[in-house]
Amino acid sequence: MIGYVTVGTNDLARATAFYDALFATISGKRVFASPQGVVWSLSRISPGFGVFIPFDGKPATNCNGSMVALAMLSKKHVDDFYAKAISLGAIDEGQRDHNARFYINYFRDLDGNKLGAYYMEERRTKRRQG
């Protein structure tokens, strides 16, 4: 359903360096770059994540209550991605194991945008007898 999502930055060079290093942990690559912003994705047909200087010329701000959640392939990938973000200067917003199937770690990037890296196990359904 989602094609891409973007967050704002006031320092594109700093944000680009942060996300280049962070997305490298999950084989994310740049699929678009301009003087205004950069987009990363796992492929040209996968959803993308972009960071842009606001087009209206006003300072970028982060929204209270807004968050971007990025799907990972395992709990280990969640932990590795989160650890890399923290090592790059991200702010810890907590680690959660909400239930047996849903696992997420939260952080804020260098501009204060809130992100979550999550893993959700597939639901195992029981077949009805009869």
Tab-separated table of C-alpha atoms in Angstrom, residues 13-99:
chain	number	residue	atom	x	y	z
A	13	ALA	CA	24.618	15.981	4.330
A	14	ARG	CA	24.435	14.834	7.958
A	15	ALA	CA	21.116	13.031	7.460
A	16	THR	CA	22.350	11.343	4.276
A	17	ALA	CA	25.496	10.053	6.016
A	18	PHE	CA	23.350	8.718	8.893
A	19	TYR	CA	20.889	6.893	6.621
A	20	ASP	CA	23.575	5.612	4.204
A	21	ALA	CA	25.253	3.840	7.132
A	22	LEU	CA	21.994	2.743	8.751
A	23	PHE	CA	20.327	1.321	5.638
A	24	ALA	CA	23.547	-0.491	4.671
A	25	THR	CA	22.789	-2.862	7.590
A	26	ILE	CA	19.733	-4.144	5.663
A	27	SER	CA	21.216	-3.818	2.143
A	28	GLY	CA	19.263	-0.631	1.471
A	29	LYS	CA	20.526	1.392	-1.473
A	30	ARG	CA	19.965	4.911	-2.765
A	31	VAL	CA	17.352	4.865	-5.517
A	32	PHE	CA	16.979	8.645	-5.897
A	33	ALA	CA	19.149	11.641	-5.061
A	34	SER	CA	18.814	15.362	-5.693
A	35	PRO	CA	20.029	18.565	-4.025
A	36	GLN	CA	16.697	18.508	-2.111
A	37	GLY	CA	16.826	14.930	-0.777
A	38	VAL	CA	17.638	11.231	-1.025
A	39	VAL	CA	15.488	8.072	-1.123
A	40	TRP	CA	16.639	4.561	-0.124
A	41	SER	CA	14.973	1.241	-0.852
A	42	LEU	CA	15.674	-2.474	-1.007
A	43	SER	CA	14.830	-2.394	-4.733
A	44	ARG	CA	13.349	-0.011	-7.278
A	45	ILE	CA	9.912	-1.614	-6.781
A	46	SER	CA	9.981	-1.831	-2.957
A	47	PRO	CA	8.651	0.965	-0.732
A	48	GLY	CA	11.185	3.728	-0.187
A	49	PHE	CA	12.319	5.934	2.685
A	50	GLY	CA	13.402	9.482	1.910
A	51	VAL	CA	14.897	12.415	3.748
A	52	PHE	CA	14.358	15.877	2.278
A	53	ILE	CA	14.922	19.536	2.968
A	54	PRO	CA	11.371	20.953	3.068
A	55	PHE	CA	10.256	22.224	-0.328
A	56	ASP	CA	8.477	25.228	1.212
A	57	GLY	CA	11.780	26.622	2.510
A	58	LYS	CA	10.675	26.525	6.156
A	59	PRO	CA	12.673	24.595	8.787
A	60	ALA	CA	12.046	20.861	9.068
A	61	THR	CA	10.279	19.790	12.249
A	62	ASN	CA	9.232	16.412	13.594
A	63	CYS	CA	5.646	15.614	14.503
A	64	ASN	CA	4.485	14.489	17.912
A	65	GLY	CA	2.553	11.254	17.420
A	66	SER	CA	4.051	10.472	14.015
A	67	MET	CA	6.402	7.563	13.414
A	68	VAL	CA	7.779	5.530	10.535
A	69	ALA	CA	7.965	1.772	11.177
A	70	LEU	CA	10.425	-0.262	9.103
A	71	ALA	CA	9.879	-4.017	8.690
A	72	MET	CA	12.812	-6.312	9.461
A	73	LEU	CA	13.312	-10.012	8.669
A	74	SER	CA	13.959	-11.177	12.257
A	75	LYS	CA	14.334	-10.011	15.856
A	76	LYS	CA	18.113	-10.075	15.317
A	77	HIS	CA	17.734	-7.698	12.365
A	78	VAL	CA	15.629	-5.404	14.586
A	79	ASP	CA	18.315	-5.403	17.268
A	80	ASP	CA	21.191	-4.923	14.791
A	81	PHE	CA	19.408	-2.073	12.964
A	82	TYR	CA	18.534	-0.363	16.254
A	83	ALA	CA	22.092	-0.781	17.595
A	84	LYS	CA	23.504	0.741	14.410
A	85	ALA	CA	21.133	3.706	14.680
A	86	ILE	CA	22.190	4.333	18.286
A	87	SER	CA	25.884	4.019	17.345
A	88	LEU	CA	25.326	6.687	14.664
A	89	GLY	CA	23.921	9.144	17.217
A	90	ALA	CA	20.212	8.292	17.231
A	91	ILE	CA	18.303	8.747	20.494
A	92	ASP	CA	16.893	5.666	22.223
A	93	GLU	CA	13.095	5.695	22.461
A	94	GLY	CA	12.794	2.207	23.947
A	95	GLN	CA	12.767	-1.452	23.089
A	96	ARG	CA	9.493	-3.363	23.260
A	97	ASP	CA	8.419	-6.957	23.012
A	98	HIS	CA	4.677	-6.288	22.812
A	99	ASN	CA	3.678	-9.918	22.554
